[in-house]
XYZ file of C-alpha atoms in Angstrom:
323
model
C 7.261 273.783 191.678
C 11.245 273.648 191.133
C 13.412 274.384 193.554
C 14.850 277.939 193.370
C 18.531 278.264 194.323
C 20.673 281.948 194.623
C 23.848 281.521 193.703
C 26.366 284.293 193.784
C 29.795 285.423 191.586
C 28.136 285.105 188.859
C 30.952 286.385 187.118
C 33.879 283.997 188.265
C 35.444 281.545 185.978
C 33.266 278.242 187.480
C 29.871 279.978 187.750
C 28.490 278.640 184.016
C 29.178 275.406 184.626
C 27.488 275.107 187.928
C 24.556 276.510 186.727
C 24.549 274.465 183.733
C 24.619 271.081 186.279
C 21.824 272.516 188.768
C 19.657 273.280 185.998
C 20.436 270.460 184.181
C 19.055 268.206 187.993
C 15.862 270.056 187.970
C 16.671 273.013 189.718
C 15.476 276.483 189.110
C 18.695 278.848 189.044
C 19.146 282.556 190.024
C 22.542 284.496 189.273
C 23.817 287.533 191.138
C 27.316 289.631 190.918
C 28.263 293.045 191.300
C 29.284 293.388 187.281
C 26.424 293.751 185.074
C 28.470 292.153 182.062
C 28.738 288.893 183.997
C 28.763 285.835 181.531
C 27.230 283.405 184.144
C 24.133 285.546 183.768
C 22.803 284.084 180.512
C 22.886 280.722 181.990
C 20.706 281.453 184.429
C 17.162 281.396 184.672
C 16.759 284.930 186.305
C 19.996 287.313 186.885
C 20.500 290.498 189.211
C 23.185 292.955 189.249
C 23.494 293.830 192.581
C 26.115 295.839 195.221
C 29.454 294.678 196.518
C 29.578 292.461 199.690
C 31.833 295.540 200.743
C 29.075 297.920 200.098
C 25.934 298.723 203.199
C 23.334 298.000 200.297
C 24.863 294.477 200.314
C 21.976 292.671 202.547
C 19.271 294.820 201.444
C 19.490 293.900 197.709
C 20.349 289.812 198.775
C 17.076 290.039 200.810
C 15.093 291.818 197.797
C 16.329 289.307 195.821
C 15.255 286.175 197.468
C 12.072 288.132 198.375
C 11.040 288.643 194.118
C 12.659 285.589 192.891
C 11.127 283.362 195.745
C 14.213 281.929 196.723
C 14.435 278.626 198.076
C 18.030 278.275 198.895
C 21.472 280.523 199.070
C 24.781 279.323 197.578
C 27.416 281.482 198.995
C 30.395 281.356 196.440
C 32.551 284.018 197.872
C 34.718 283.653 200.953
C 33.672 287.469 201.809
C 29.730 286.371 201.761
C 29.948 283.626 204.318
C 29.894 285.476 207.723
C 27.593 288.156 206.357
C 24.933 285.939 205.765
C 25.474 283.817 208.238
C 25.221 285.983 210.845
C 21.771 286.974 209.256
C 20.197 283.941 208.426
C 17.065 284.531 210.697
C 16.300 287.479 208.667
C 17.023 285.581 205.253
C 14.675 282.892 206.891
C 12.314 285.662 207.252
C 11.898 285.972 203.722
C 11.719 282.144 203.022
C 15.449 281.582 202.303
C 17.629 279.173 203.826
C 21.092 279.346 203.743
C 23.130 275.980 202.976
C 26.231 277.151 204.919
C 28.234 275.751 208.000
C 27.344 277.606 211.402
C 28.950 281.008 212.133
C 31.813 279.737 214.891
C 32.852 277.119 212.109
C 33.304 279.920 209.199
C 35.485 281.858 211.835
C 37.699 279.759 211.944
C 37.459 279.021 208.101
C 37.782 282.562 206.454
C 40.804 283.081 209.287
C 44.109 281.500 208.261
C 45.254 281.509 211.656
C 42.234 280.368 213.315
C 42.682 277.591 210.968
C 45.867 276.706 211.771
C 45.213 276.725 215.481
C 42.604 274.035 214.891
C 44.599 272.215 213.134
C 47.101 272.342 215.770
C 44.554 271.661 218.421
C 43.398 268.509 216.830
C 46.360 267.163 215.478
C 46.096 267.000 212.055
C 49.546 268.203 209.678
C 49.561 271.564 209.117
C 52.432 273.849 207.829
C 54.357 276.508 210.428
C 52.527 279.685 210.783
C 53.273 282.815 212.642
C 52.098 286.553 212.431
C 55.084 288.590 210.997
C 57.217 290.465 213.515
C 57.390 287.015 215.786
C 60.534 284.369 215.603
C 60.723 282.702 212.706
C 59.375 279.365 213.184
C 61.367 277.903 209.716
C 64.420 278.822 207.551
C 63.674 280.536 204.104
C 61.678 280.067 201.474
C 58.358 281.440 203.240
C 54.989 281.792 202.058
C 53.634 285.287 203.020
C 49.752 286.350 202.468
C 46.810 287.871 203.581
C 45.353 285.629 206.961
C 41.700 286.327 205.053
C 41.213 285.737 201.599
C 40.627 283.706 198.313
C 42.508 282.768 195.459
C 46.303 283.594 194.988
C 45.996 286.913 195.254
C 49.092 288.561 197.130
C 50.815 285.256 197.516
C 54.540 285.730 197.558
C 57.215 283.782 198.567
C 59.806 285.572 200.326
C 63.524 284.024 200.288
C 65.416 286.159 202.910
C 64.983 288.301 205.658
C 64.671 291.761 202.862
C 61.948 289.773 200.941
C 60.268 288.731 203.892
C 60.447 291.959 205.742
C 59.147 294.029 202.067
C 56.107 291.205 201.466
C 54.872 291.783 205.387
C 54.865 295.435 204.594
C 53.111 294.905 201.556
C 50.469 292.470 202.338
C 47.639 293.763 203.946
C 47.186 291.730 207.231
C 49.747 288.843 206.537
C 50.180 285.504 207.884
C 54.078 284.090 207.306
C 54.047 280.283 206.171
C 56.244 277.446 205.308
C 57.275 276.856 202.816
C 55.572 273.628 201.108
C 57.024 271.202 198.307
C 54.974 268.239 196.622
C 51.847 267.806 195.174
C 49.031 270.701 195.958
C 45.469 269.035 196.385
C 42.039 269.733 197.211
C 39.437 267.944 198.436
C 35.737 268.578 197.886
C 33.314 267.660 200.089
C 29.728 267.506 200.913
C 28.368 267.430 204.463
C 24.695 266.491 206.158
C 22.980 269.012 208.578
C 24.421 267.220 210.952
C 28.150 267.385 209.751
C 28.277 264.135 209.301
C 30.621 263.876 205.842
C 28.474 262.090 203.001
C 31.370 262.966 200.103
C 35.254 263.560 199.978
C 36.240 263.795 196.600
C 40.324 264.425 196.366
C 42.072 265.573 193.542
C 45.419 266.938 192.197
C 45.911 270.215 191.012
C 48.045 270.009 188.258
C 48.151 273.188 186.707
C 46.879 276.722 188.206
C 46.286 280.079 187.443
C 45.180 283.022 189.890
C 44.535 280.251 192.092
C 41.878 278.555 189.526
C 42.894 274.916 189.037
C 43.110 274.660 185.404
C 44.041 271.064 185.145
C 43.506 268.511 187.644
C 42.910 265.156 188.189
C 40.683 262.802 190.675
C 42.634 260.288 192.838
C 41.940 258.418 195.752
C 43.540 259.036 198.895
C 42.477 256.926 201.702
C 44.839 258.555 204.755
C 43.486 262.208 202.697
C 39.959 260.832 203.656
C 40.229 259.719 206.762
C 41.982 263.325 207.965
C 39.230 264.904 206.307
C 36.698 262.660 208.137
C 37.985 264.085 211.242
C 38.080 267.961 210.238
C 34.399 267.789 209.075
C 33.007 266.204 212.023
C 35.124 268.102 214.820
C 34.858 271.771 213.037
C 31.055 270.756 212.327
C 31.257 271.555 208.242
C 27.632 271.719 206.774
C 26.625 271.561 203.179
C 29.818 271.774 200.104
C 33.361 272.750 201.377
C 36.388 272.282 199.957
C 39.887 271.622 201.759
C 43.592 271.957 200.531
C 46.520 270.387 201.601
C 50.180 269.415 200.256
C 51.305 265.733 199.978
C 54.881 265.536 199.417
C 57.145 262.678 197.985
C 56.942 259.923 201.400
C 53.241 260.984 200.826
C 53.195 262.831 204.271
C 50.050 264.789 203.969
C 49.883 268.598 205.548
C 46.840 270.536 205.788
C 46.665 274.362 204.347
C 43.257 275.644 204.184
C 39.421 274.766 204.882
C 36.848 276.985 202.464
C 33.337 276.419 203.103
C 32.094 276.577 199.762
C 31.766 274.829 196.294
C 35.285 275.022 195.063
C 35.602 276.631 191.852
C 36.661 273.492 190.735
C 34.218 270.833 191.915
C 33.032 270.379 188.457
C 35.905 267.710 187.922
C 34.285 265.622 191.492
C 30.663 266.295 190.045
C 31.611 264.891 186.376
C 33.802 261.837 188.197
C 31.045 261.351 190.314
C 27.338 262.324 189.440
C 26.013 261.120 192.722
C 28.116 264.115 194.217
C 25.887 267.143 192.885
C 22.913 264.649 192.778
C 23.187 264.440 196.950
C 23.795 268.167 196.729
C 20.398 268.966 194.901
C 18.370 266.134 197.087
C 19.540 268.077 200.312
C 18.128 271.245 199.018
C 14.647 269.011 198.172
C 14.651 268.149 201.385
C 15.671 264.411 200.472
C 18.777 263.008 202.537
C 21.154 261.565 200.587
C 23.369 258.383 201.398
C 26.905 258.598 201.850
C 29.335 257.972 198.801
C 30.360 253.789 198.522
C 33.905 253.896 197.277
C 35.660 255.832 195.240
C 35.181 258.031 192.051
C 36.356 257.239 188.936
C 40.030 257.962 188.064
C 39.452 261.413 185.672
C 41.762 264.234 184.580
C 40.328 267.994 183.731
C 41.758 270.053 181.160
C 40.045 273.541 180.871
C 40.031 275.966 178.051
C 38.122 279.409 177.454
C 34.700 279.765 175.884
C 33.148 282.560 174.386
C 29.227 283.557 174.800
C 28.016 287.188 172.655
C 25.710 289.540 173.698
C 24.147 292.182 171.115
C 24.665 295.487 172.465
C 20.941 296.403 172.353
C 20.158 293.593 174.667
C 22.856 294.668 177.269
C 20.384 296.206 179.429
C 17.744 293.660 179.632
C 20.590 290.754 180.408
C 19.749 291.788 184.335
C 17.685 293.229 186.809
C 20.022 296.061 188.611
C 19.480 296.569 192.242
């Protein structure tokens, strides 16, 4: 019997292609997001339409879900999913579901951009100034300003004097203030044992981005990236796929931003410059345990474009199972 994975935001940019690469490794693939008209649903093998994480019919309809669909394994995709299942994966259990996700005091310090930088402070690693809005400035202008929990780009700004800067902390709900960063934006995707120790760290460039989807980007290999990110896995004890951004600037000094633990919506450039990568990903969920990556991936660049997928309107309806 295959493998049944959950995987949510069915609707985001990255979804299809995931689900094309699990299925296409032998796993059996179900699809879940709040819109109905979701594209990632007809790439699935079974699709639900189901409440917001916001919403107190959230849990009920995950559980219902892993409950019909027999549900081997959860794939958080959202930032706003992690805690919430998390801190109810005995009752997920219940119903036969495991959750591949890092332990609950590791995703509080994740989804919190402070807590985040306070680890980073605490174990050394480069990080960028950061301060609540209303202390001292800890930098001179530009600033970053934006929300302290989050995903994407959304409500980024950068605020170049005291009026911008005093307008953006008004208008961002719950800001963080930030410096200012120059150079090269990366992220690095990763996969993690149970036991956090890391078994891939895949860095690449984002090149190009949009709504804070990388849109073009390119593999590299960074060994003073990997051995930082050695560290941050092992100390914060990361489990399963993460990803981790960071800024290297032109004396390739390397400062650390943000830790998601999650697929990135752009690990389909590691996974195509490295098979192995989502290969180790499906033999954890088979219970297998994968080997750690020997050397590098190969040297790739991504360029994305839009596809199109058409739905009669007659078969609207039967595209999902609501909840």
């Amino acid at each position: 019997m295959l493998t049944t994975i959950l995987r949510t935001a069915a609707g985001s940019a990255p979804s299809v292609t995931q689900y094309q690469v699990f299925r296409k490794l032998g796993l059996r693939v179900v699809a879940a997001d709040a819109d109905p008209l979701s594209a990632g649903f007809l790439f699935a093998d079974a699709a639900y339409s189901m409440p917001l994480v916001s919403s107190p019919r959230y849990f009920d309809a995950l559980v219902e879900i892993c409950r019909r669909e027999r549900v081997d394994w959860i794939l958080p995709a959202l930032d706003e999913e992690l805690l919430t299942m998390a801190r109810r994966r005995t009752e997920l259990e219940a119903c036969g579901t495991r959750l591949l996700s890092s332990p609950v005091s590791c995703l509080q310090t994740c989804v919190d951009k402070c807590a985040t930088h306070a680890f980073f402070c605490e174990q050394r690693i480069p990080t960028p100034a950061t301060w609540e809005p209303g202390s001292d400035p800890l930098v001179g202008f530009p600033v970053i300003v934006k929300p302290r929990r989050g995903r994407g780009s959304t409500s980024v700004y950068i605020a170049r004097d005291t009026n911008e800067l005093g307008f953006f902390s008004g208008y961002v709900r719950d800001a963080i203030v930030q410096e200012f960063m120059t150079g090269r934006e990366m992220t690095i995707d990763v996969l993690a044992d149970f036991a956090s120790n890391p078994l891939f760290i895949r860095p690449r460039y984002r090149l190009s981005t949009e709504s804070g989807i990388s849109y073009k980007g390119a593999v590299v290999d960074h060994p003073g990236i990997i051995r930082w990110v050695e560290k941050i896995v092992r100390t914060l004890g990361l489990i399963g796929p993460a990803n981790i951004q960071c800024f290297v600037d032109g004396n390739d000094g390397v400062w650390f931003t943000e830790i998601n633990a999650r697929l990135a919506g752009s690990v389909a450039l590691s996974f195509e410059a490295d098979p192995s990568f989502p290969c180790a990903l499906v033999k954890m969920l088979n219970g297998g345990s994968p080997e750690p990556a020997i050397g590098p991936a190969r040297p790739l660049i991504m360029l994305r474009y839009w596809s199109e997928v058409y739905v009669d309107p007659s078969q609207v309806e039967r595209i999902c199972t609501r909840l």
